[in-house]
Amino acid sequence: MKKVNVVSLGKLQVDEAPMPVPGAKQVIVRVMAAGVCGSDIPRAFVDGPHFYPIVLSHEFSGQVVSLGDGVDEHWLNQKVTVFPLRPCNKCQSCLQADYVQCESYSYYGSREDGGFSEYLAVDEFNLVPIPEHVTYSSAAMLEPAAVALHAVRKSGLSLNENVAIFGAGPIGLLVANWAKIAGAGQIVMFDVDDAKIEFCKKLGFENAFNIREQHPNECLESLNLKGMDVCIEASGSTISYENSLYCCAKGGRVVLLGNPHSDMTATQRTYDLFMRKECSMVGVFNSIYNKYPRDEWTDTVLAIADNKLFVDKLITNKVSIDGVPKLMGEMYRKEGFIVKGMMVIED
């Protein structure tokens, strides 16, 4: 079988490898689609992974083709996606089903091999069934879509509240879609890339602005808005962090969602303004999985299956497994317009 190894910083190659063998309570997934997350780019080209060689992608879907000991037989031939975090199931957080707060977790695609492989051994616990009519590429969008849902829920968004989203990448666009589903009032998108601004508008988010051309507060004033009830920082940049604090309405909420690329700072003026407005701030990490009463992965599957989420529209670039190194290189060098790049073997 083939897999895409990161063998050193900036070097990805397609290698032949033996077929994996499932352990107890594991299955073998034939990977059909695997997405490139924004975090995969620095992992491959800038900061490096936890070890070499490693197979990236924690956003993937496929079909279960074989079962290890102790696995329920209903999984055989099932279309699935995979919750990428492997909890220890021993720490206090795991015992409370707060798996993303696990103190000793592993992670498909960052702490062990992930989805840029034709076959992968996966724990039964991490399998999420997908309806047959949902494509594999749409199913591979489940992880970022669930993260976006988690951010919206943590924001406490109520009906008709106004939302500003700083960063119009895949996560920002998914947040916008969830906010619309939740009944948000005005949804305003901000980015620094004209192509992304135009893409927002094509998706129906007309209030999209380039912050290099106009301060976000001026953009809000042009819409007769005086601050936003919810501001979601979805880019991991200082300028978006600063603007989300500045544009928050009195008593509003800021959600920190984007992975930071460097130190995140705010000016004294913005800090003081945020404090005086008595705003609140919350950080988010990952999503809620396999926990009663609201499993965000199950909710996301239903939304995708019912065509409430436009996940397929975000996938702008599809390649074979052999094309993954080139695709990731293009994303790193910012060559061409790419919203979501994805390896697709079968859809």
Short mmCIF file of C-alpha atoms in Angstrom, two decimals:
data_model
loop_
_atom_site.label_atom_id
_atom_site.label_comp_id
_atom_site.label_asym_id
_atom_site.label_seq_id
_atom_site.Cartn_x
_atom_site.Cartn_y
_atom_site.Cartn_z
CA MET A 1 0.00 0.00 0.00
CA LYS A 2 0.99 3.65 -0.38
CA LYS A 3 1.39 6.31 2.29
CA VAL A 4 2.71 9.87 2.29
CA ASN A 5 5.58 10.22 4.75
CA VAL A 6 7.04 13.45 6.07
CA VAL A 7 10.66 12.27 6.23
CA SER A 8 12.32 15.57 7.20
CA LEU A 9 11.35 19.23 7.47
CA GLY A 10 9.77 20.25 4.17
CA LYS A 11 10.26 16.85 2.53
CA LEU A 12 7.21 14.66 1.80
CA GLN A 13 7.35 11.49 -0.26
CA VAL A 14 5.03 8.66 -1.27
CA ASP A 15 6.34 5.33 0.03
CA GLU A 16 5.28 1.72 -0.19
CA ALA A 17 4.45 0.11 3.16
CA PRO A 18 3.12 -3.23 4.41
CA MET A 19 -0.59 -3.52 5.13
CA PRO A 20 -1.45 -2.71 8.75
CA VAL A 21 -2.79 -5.42 11.04
CA PRO A 22 -5.63 -4.56 13.43
CA GLY A 23 -5.06 -5.02 17.14
CA ALA A 24 -7.73 -5.94 19.64
CA LYS A 25 -10.72 -3.54 19.42
CA GLN A 26 -9.30 -2.08 16.19
CA VAL A 27 -10.38 -2.09 12.55
CA ILE A 28 -8.62 -1.48 9.27
CA VAL A 29 -10.00 1.53 7.41
CA ARG A 30 -9.44 1.85 3.70
CA VAL A 31 -8.95 5.61 3.50
CA MET A 32 -11.02 7.19 0.74
CA ALA A 33 -10.54 10.90 1.49
CA ALA A 34 -8.23 12.91 3.73
CA GLY A 35 -8.07 16.68 4.14
CA VAL A 36 -5.15 19.03 4.65
CA CYS A 37 -5.68 21.02 7.84
CA GLY A 38 -4.07 24.43 8.24
CA SER A 39 -2.08 22.95 11.15
CA ASP A 40 -0.56 20.33 8.81
CA ILE A 41 1.36 22.99 6.89
CA PRO A 42 3.58 24.26 9.75
CA ARG A 43 3.86 20.67 10.97
CA ALA A 44 5.36 19.67 7.62
CA PHE A 45 7.28 22.81 6.63
CA VAL A 46 7.96 25.08 9.62
CA ASP A 47 7.94 23.63 13.13
CA GLY A 48 8.20 19.95 12.32
CA PRO A 49 6.17 17.02 13.69
CA HIS A 50 6.69 15.08 16.92
CA PHE A 51 8.88 12.57 15.05
CA TYR A 52 10.02 11.43 11.58
CA PRO A 53 8.78 9.78 9.48
CA ILE A 54 5.10 10.49 10.05
CA VAL A 55 1.90 10.36 8.01
CA LEU A 56 -0.19 13.52 8.44
CA SER A 57 -3.95 14.27 8.20
CA HIS A 58 -6.37 14.00 11.08
CA GLU A 59 -9.37 14.72 8.82
CA PHE A 60 -10.18 11.50 6.98
CA SER A 61 -12.91 9.05 6.04
CA GLY A 62 -13.11 5.63 4.51
CA GLN A 63 -14.56 2.14 4.65
CA VAL A 64 -13.95 -0.50 7.30
CA VAL A 65 -12.47 -3.52 5.50
CA SER A 66 -11.38 -5.82 8.34
CA LEU A 67 -11.95 -6.27 12.06
CA GLY A 68 -9.66 -7.06 14.97
CA ASP A 69 -10.60 -9.19 17.94
CA GLY A 70 -13.53 -7.95 19.99
CA VAL A 71 -14.93 -5.55 17.38
CA ASP A 72 -18.67 -5.57 16.72
CA GLU A 73 -19.31 -7.17 13.33
CA HIS A 74 -21.72 -4.43 12.23
CA TRP A 75 -18.68 -2.24 11.45
CA LEU A 76 -17.54 -4.40 8.52
CA ASN A 77 -17.96 -2.50 5.21
CA GLN A 78 -19.36 0.53 7.11
CA LYS A 79 -18.62 3.99 5.73
CA VAL A 80 -16.91 5.95 8.53
CA THR A 81 -15.00 9.00 9.53
CA VAL A 82 -12.64 9.08 12.50
CA PHE A 83 -12.46 11.12 15.69
CA PRO A 84 -8.69 11.69 15.64
CA LEU A 85 -7.96 11.96 19.37
CA ARG A 86 -7.11 8.65 21.07
CA PRO A 87 -7.81 9.14 24.79
CA CYS A 88 -6.03 7.25 27.55
CA ASN A 89 -9.37 6.38 29.22
CA LYS A 90 -7.63 6.49 32.59
CA CYS A 91 -7.29 10.15 33.63
CA GLN A 92 -9.98 12.16 35.42
CA SER A 93 -11.03 13.95 32.23
CA CYS A 94 -11.52 10.68 30.34
CA LEU A 95 -13.52 9.20 33.21
CA GLN A 96 -15.86 12.20 32.84
CA ALA A 97 -15.99 11.69 29.04
CA ASP A 98 -14.12 14.99 28.49
CA TYR A 99 -11.83 13.25 26.04
CA VAL A 100 -10.30 16.36 24.49
CA GLN A 101 -8.93 17.28 27.93
CA CYS A 102 -7.18 13.90 28.23
CA GLU A 103 -3.85 14.21 30.04
CA SER A 104 -2.09 11.52 27.99
CA TYR A 105 -3.69 11.33 24.55
CA SER A 106 -2.43 10.30 21.15
CA TYR A 107 -3.69 11.75 17.88
CA TYR A 108 -4.03 10.32 14.40
CA GLY A 109 -2.08 12.52 12.01
CA SER A 110 0.12 14.34 14.52
CA ARG A 111 1.24 12.01 17.33
CA GLU A 112 0.93 8.88 15.22
CA ASP A 113 0.25 8.12 11.55
CA GLY A 114 -2.88 9.61 10.04
CA GLY A 115 -5.01 9.67 6.93
CA PHE A 116 -2.57 10.22 4.04
CA SER A 117 -2.35 6.46 3.68
CA GLU A 118 -4.33 3.91 1.71
CA TYR A 119 -5.06 1.83 4.85
CA LEU A 120 -4.89 2.61 8.56
CA ALA A 121 -5.55 0.73 11.80
CA VAL A 122 -8.10 2.67 13.88
CA ASP A 123 -9.62 2.06 17.30
CA GLU A 124 -13.28 1.03 17.27
CA PHE A 125 -13.93 3.77 19.85
CA ASN A 126 -12.95 6.45 17.30
CA LEU A 127 -15.24 5.30 14.48
CA VAL A 128 -18.13 7.53 13.44
CA PRO A 129 -20.68 5.94 11.07
CA ILE A 130 -21.61 7.94 7.98
CA PRO A 131 -24.84 7.54 5.94
CA GLU A 132 -24.30 5.94 2.55
CA HIS A 133 -25.51 8.98 0.58
CA VAL A 134 -22.80 11.23 2.08
CA THR A 135 -19.65 11.33 -0.05
CA TYR A 136 -16.29 10.38 1.39
CA SER A 137 -14.94 13.88 0.76
CA SER A 138 -17.85 15.43 2.68
CA ALA A 139 -17.33 12.91 5.48
CA ALA A 140 -13.66 13.93 5.70
CA MET A 141 -14.86 17.45 6.53
CA LEU A 142 -16.55 16.25 9.70
CA GLU A 143 -13.64 17.03 12.03
CA PRO A 144 -13.29 20.75 11.17
CA ALA A 145 -17.07 21.07 11.00
CA ALA A 146 -17.43 19.65 14.53
CA VAL A 147 -14.73 22.02 15.79
CA ALA A 148 -16.61 24.95 14.26
CA LEU A 149 -19.85 23.80 15.90
CA HIS A 150 -18.07 23.60 19.25
CA ALA A 151 -16.86 27.20 18.87
CA VAL A 152 -20.37 28.47 18.11
CA ARG A 153 -21.84 26.63 21.08
CA LYS A 154 -19.11 27.89 23.42
CA SER A 155 -19.90 31.44 22.26
CA GLY A 156 -23.41 31.17 23.72
CA LEU A 157 -24.87 32.54 20.48
CA SER A 158 -28.56 33.35 20.80
CA LEU A 159 -31.19 33.97 18.14
CA ASN A 160 -30.64 37.22 16.17
CA GLU A 161 -27.31 38.02 17.82
CA ASN A 162 -24.69 39.48 15.48
CA VAL A 163 -21.47 37.58 14.77
CA ALA A 164 -18.10 38.72 13.44
CA ILE A 165 -15.64 36.08 12.22
CA PHE A 166 -12.00 37.02 11.80
CA GLY A 167 -10.46 34.62 9.31
CA ALA A 168 -12.26 33.27 6.23
CA GLY A 169 -10.50 29.94 5.91
CA PRO A 170 -12.35 26.61 6.14
CA ILE A 171 -12.93 26.88 9.90
CA GLY A 172 -14.15 30.48 9.67
CA LEU A 173 -16.54 29.59 6.86
CA LEU A 174 -17.87 26.60 8.76
CA VAL A 175 -18.41 28.81 11.81
CA ALA A 176 -20.36 31.21 9.60
CA ASN A 177 -22.55 28.38 8.34
CA TRP A 178 -23.24 27.12 11.88
CA ALA A 179 -24.04 30.67 13.01
CA LYS A 180 -26.55 30.97 10.17
CA ILE A 181 -28.14 27.63 11.13
CA ALA A 182 -28.34 28.85 14.75
CA GLY A 183 -30.32 31.91 13.69
CA ALA A 184 -27.67 34.61 13.95
CA GLY A 185 -28.62 38.14 12.91
CA GLN A 186 -25.83 39.79 10.91
CA ILE A 187 -22.83 37.62 10.04
CA VAL A 188 -19.74 39.62 9.10
CA MET A 189 -16.55 38.03 7.74
CA PHE A 190 -13.06 39.55 7.81
CA ASP A 191 -9.87 38.45 6.09
CA VAL A 192 -6.75 39.87 4.42
CA ASP A 193 -7.14 38.01 1.10
CA ASP A 194 -9.36 39.45 -1.65
CA ALA A 195 -9.89 36.00 -3.17
CA LYS A 196 -11.25 34.70 0.14
CA ILE A 197 -13.50 37.73 0.46
CA GLU A 198 -14.98 37.00 -2.96
CA PHE A 199 -15.36 33.33 -2.03
CA CYS A 200 -17.35 34.33 1.07
CA LYS A 201 -19.70 36.34 -1.10
CA LYS A 202 -20.17 33.43 -3.52
CA LEU A 203 -21.25 31.32 -0.56
CA GLY A 204 -23.86 33.92 0.38
CA PHE A 205 -21.96 35.86 3.05
CA GLU A 206 -22.19 39.28 1.44
CA ASN A 207 -20.85 41.19 4.46
CA ALA A 208 -17.22 40.24 3.89
CA PHE A 209 -14.38 42.76 4.17
CA ASN A 210 -10.63 42.99 3.65
CA ILE A 211 -9.16 44.47 6.84
CA ARG A 212 -6.09 45.64 4.92
CA GLU A 213 -8.31 48.13 3.15
CA GLN A 214 -10.60 49.27 5.96
CA HIS A 215 -10.62 48.97 9.76
CA PRO A 216 -13.22 46.41 10.89
CA ASN A 217 -14.94 48.98 13.08
CA GLU A 218 -15.50 51.20 10.02
CA CYS A 219 -16.92 48.20 8.17
CA LEU A 220 -19.36 47.58 11.02
CA GLU A 221 -20.40 51.24 11.05
CA SER A 222 -21.17 51.00 7.32
CA LEU A 223 -23.66 48.25 8.26
CA ASN A 224 -25.13 50.35 11.09
CA LEU A 225 -23.63 47.99 13.64
CA LYS A 226 -22.10 49.23 16.86
CA GLY A 227 -20.04 46.31 18.04
CA MET A 228 -20.77 42.60 17.67
CA ASP A 229 -22.40 40.31 20.21
CA VAL A 230 -19.99 37.51 19.33
CA CYS A 231 -16.52 37.84 17.82
CA ILE A 232 -14.73 34.66 16.78
CA GLU A 233 -10.99 34.77 16.17
CA ALA A 234 -10.45 32.03 13.59
CA SER A 235 -7.08 32.85 12.05
CA GLY A 236 -4.55 32.68 14.88
CA SER A 237 -3.05 36.09 14.04
CA THR A 238 -2.38 39.04 16.33
CA ILE A 239 -4.26 41.45 14.08
CA SER A 240 -7.40 39.29 14.23
CA TYR A 241 -7.04 38.89 17.99
CA GLU A 242 -6.75 42.67 18.40
CA ASN A 243 -9.71 43.33 16.10
CA SER A 244 -11.95 40.75 17.77
CA LEU A 245 -11.39 42.44 21.14
CA TYR A 246 -11.91 45.91 19.67
CA CYS A 247 -15.11 45.08 17.77
CA CYS A 248 -16.84 43.24 20.59
CA ALA A 249 -20.01 44.96 21.80
CA LYS A 250 -20.67 45.89 25.42
CA GLY A 251 -21.15 42.65 27.32
CA GLY A 252 -20.22 40.64 24.22
CA ARG A 253 -18.14 37.49 23.92
CA VAL A 254 -14.87 36.71 22.16
CA VAL A 255 -14.03 33.12 21.19
CA LEU A 256 -10.40 32.14 20.61
CA LEU A 257 -10.48 29.43 17.95
CA GLY A 258 -7.52 29.95 15.59
CA ASN A 259 -4.21 28.19 16.27
CA PRO A 260 -1.71 30.99 17.06
CA HIS A 261 1.23 31.42 14.69
CA SER A 262 3.21 33.59 17.12
CA ASP A 263 2.71 35.58 20.32
CA MET A 264 -0.79 37.08 20.49
CA THR A 265 -0.82 40.66 21.76
CA ALA A 266 -3.26 43.54 22.13
CA THR A 267 -2.62 47.24 22.46
CA GLN A 268 -3.21 48.96 25.78
CA ARG A 269 -6.10 50.94 24.26
CA THR A 270 -7.90 47.82 23.02
CA TYR A 271 -7.30 45.96 26.28
CA ASP A 272 -8.71 48.87 28.26
CA LEU A 273 -11.72 49.17 25.96
CA PHE A 274 -12.44 45.45 26.20
CA MET A 275 -12.25 45.62 29.99
CA ARG A 276 -14.52 48.65 30.25
CA LYS A 277 -17.13 47.02 27.99
CA GLU A 278 -17.16 44.08 30.43
CA CYS A 279 -16.78 41.60 27.62
CA SER A 280 -15.88 37.96 28.21
CA MET A 281 -13.45 35.64 26.45
CA VAL A 282 -13.38 31.89 26.06
CA GLY A 283 -10.91 29.51 24.49
CA VAL A 284 -11.93 26.41 22.56
CA PHE A 285 -10.10 23.22 21.68
CA ASN A 286 -11.42 20.48 19.45
CA SER A 287 -15.01 19.30 20.01
CA ILE A 288 -17.27 17.14 22.19
CA TYR A 289 -17.25 13.47 21.23
CA ASN A 290 -19.25 10.51 22.47
CA LYS A 291 -20.71 12.35 25.44
CA TYR A 292 -24.34 12.57 26.54
CA PRO A 293 -26.46 14.57 25.87
CA ARG A 294 -24.82 16.50 23.00
CA ASP A 295 -22.28 14.63 20.92
CA GLU A 296 -21.12 17.31 18.48
CA TRP A 297 -19.89 14.69 16.01
CA THR A 298 -23.32 13.10 15.80
CA ASP A 299 -24.93 16.53 15.42
CA THR A 300 -22.49 17.36 12.62
CA VAL A 301 -23.12 14.10 10.79
CA LEU A 302 -26.85 14.85 10.80
CA ALA A 303 -26.29 18.41 9.54
CA ILE A 304 -24.10 17.21 6.68
CA ALA A 305 -26.49 14.38 5.82
CA ASP A 306 -29.41 16.85 5.73
CA ASN A 307 -27.43 19.30 3.53
CA LYS A 308 -27.52 22.04 6.15
CA LEU A 309 -23.72 22.42 5.99
CA PHE A 310 -22.08 23.28 2.66
CA VAL A 311 -18.88 21.31 3.38
CA ASP A 312 -18.45 20.11 -0.19
CA LYS A 313 -18.34 23.69 -1.49
CA LEU A 314 -15.22 24.38 0.57
CA ILE A 315 -13.17 21.65 -1.12
CA THR A 316 -11.45 23.54 -3.92
CA ASN A 317 -8.58 21.13 -4.69
CA LYS A 318 -8.72 17.33 -4.93
CA VAL A 319 -5.66 15.17 -5.64
CA SER A 320 -4.70 11.49 -5.62
CA ILE A 321 -2.40 10.14 -2.92
CA ASP A 322 0.53 10.72 -5.28
CA GLY A 323 -0.43 14.39 -5.53
CA VAL A 324 -0.38 15.11 -1.79
CA PRO A 325 3.28 16.31 -1.56
CA LYS A 326 2.74 18.77 -4.43
CA LEU A 327 -0.57 20.02 -3.01
CA MET A 328 0.89 20.66 0.43
CA GLY A 329 3.88 22.43 -1.10
CA GLU A 330 1.56 24.71 -3.05
CA MET A 331 -0.42 25.46 0.12
CA TYR A 332 2.78 26.29 2.01
CA ARG A 333 3.99 28.61 -0.75
CA LYS A 334 0.47 30.03 -1.20
CA GLU A 335 0.41 29.25 -4.89
CA GLY A 336 -3.05 29.65 -6.35
CA PHE A 337 -6.35 29.84 -4.53
CA ILE A 338 -6.95 26.93 -2.16
CA VAL A 339 -9.61 26.88 0.56
CA LYS A 340 -9.58 23.17 1.42
CA GLY A 341 -7.16 20.77 -0.25
CA MET A 342 -7.97 17.08 -0.05
CA MET A 343 -6.67 13.69 -1.06
CA VAL A 344 -9.54 11.75 -2.64
CA ILE A 345 -9.10 8.10 -3.62
CA GLU A 346 -12.79 7.37 -4.08
CA ASP A 347 -15.90 9.49 -3.51
#
